[in-house]
Coordinates of C-alpha atoms in Angstrom, one line a residue:
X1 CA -36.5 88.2 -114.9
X2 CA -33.7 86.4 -114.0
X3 CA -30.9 87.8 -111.4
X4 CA -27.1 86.7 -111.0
X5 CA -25.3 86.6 -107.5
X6 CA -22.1 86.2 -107.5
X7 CA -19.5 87.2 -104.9
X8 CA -16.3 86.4 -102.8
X9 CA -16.3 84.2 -99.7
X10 CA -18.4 85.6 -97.1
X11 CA -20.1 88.3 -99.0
X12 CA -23.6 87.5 -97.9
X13 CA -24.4 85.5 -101.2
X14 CA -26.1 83.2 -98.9
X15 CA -27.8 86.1 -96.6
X16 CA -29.7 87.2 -100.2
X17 CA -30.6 84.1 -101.4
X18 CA -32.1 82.6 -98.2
X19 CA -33.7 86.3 -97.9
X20 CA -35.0 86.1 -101.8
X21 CA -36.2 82.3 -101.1
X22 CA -37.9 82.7 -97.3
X23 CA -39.2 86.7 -97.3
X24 CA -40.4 87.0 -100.7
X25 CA -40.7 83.6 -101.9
X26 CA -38.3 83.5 -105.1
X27 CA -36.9 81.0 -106.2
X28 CA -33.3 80.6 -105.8
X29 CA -31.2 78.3 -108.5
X30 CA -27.8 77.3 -106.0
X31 CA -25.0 76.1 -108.3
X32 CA -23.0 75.0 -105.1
X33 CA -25.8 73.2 -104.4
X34 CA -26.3 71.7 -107.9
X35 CA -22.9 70.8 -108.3
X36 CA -23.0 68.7 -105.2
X37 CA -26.5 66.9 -106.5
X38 CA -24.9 66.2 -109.8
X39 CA -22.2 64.4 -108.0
X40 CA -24.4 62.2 -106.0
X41 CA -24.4 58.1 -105.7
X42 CA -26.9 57.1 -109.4
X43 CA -25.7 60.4 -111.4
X44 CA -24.2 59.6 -114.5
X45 CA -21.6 62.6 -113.5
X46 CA -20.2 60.5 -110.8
X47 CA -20.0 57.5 -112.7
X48 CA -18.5 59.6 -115.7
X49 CA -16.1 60.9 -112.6
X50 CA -15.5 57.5 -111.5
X51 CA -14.5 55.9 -115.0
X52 CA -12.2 59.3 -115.6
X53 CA -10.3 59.1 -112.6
X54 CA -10.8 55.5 -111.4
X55 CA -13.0 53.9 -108.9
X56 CA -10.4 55.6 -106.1
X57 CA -12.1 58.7 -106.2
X58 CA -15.2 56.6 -104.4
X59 CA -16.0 56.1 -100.8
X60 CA -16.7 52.5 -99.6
X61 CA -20.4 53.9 -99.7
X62 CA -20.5 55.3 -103.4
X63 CA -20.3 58.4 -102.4
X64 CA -17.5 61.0 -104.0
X65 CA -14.0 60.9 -102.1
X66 CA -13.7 64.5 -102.2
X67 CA -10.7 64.8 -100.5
X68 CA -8.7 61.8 -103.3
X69 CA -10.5 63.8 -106.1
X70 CA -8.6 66.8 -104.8
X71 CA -5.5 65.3 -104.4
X72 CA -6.0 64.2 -107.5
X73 CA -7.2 67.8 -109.6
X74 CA -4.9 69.9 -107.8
X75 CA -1.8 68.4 -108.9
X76 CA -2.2 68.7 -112.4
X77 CA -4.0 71.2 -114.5
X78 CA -5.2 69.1 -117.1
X79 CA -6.9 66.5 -114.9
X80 CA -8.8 69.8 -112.9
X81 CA -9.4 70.9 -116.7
X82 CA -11.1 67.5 -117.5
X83 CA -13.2 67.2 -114.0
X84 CA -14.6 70.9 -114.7
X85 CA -15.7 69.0 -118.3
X86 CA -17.6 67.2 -116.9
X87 CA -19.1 68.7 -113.9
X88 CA -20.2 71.9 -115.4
X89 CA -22.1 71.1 -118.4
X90 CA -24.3 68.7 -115.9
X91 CA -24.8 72.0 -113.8
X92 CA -25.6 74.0 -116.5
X93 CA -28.1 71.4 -117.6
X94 CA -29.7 71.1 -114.1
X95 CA -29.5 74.8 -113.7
X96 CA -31.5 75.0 -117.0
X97 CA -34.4 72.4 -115.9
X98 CA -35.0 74.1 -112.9
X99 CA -35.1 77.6 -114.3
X100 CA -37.8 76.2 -117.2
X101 CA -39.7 74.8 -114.4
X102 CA -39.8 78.1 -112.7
X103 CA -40.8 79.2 -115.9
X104 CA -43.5 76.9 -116.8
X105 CA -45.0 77.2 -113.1
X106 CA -45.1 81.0 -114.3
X107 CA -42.2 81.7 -111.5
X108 CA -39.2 83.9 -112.1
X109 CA -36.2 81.5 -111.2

């Protein structure tokens, strides 16, 4: 079986899931948390980000300039429309993985 949470801001998404995870030992699939993976220094997403929206969108470091990509997105429609292009179908992917792992380790994800 597999279970969706969604929910506003503050609605105790994160309450259930750590609840799920710690009291009855199910795994929880985060996209928050995916999407922040996928956007790590060595992904291909953040090089994909990178060669989209030019190497401003990094940190000194290699890690994501959030707050430049923002500037960026937020301003124009089209650019947010491209970013989500490429940052969701890496989460779907990853989101996919882990759920066959669950799967294959006989686990509902």
């Amino acid at each position: 079986m597999i279970i969706g949470l969604t929910g506003n801001i503050a609605t105790g998404k994160s309450t259930i899931s750590n609840m799920l995870e710690t009291k009855y030992n199910i795994p929880v699939i985060d996209a928050d948390k995916i999407a922040r993976e996928v956007v790590e220094p060595g992904e291909e997403t953040l090089s994909i980000i990178a060669e989209t929206f030019g190497r401003q969108v990094l940190l000194i470091d290699g890690t994501l300039n959030r707050k430049k990509l923002g500037e960026i997105i937020f301003q124009d429609a089209s650019k947010r429309e491209t970013l989500n292009n490429i940052v969701h179908p890496a989460v779907r992917e990853k989101m996919d993985m882990k759920k066959n792992s669950c799967f294959k380790k006989d686990l509902q994800p």
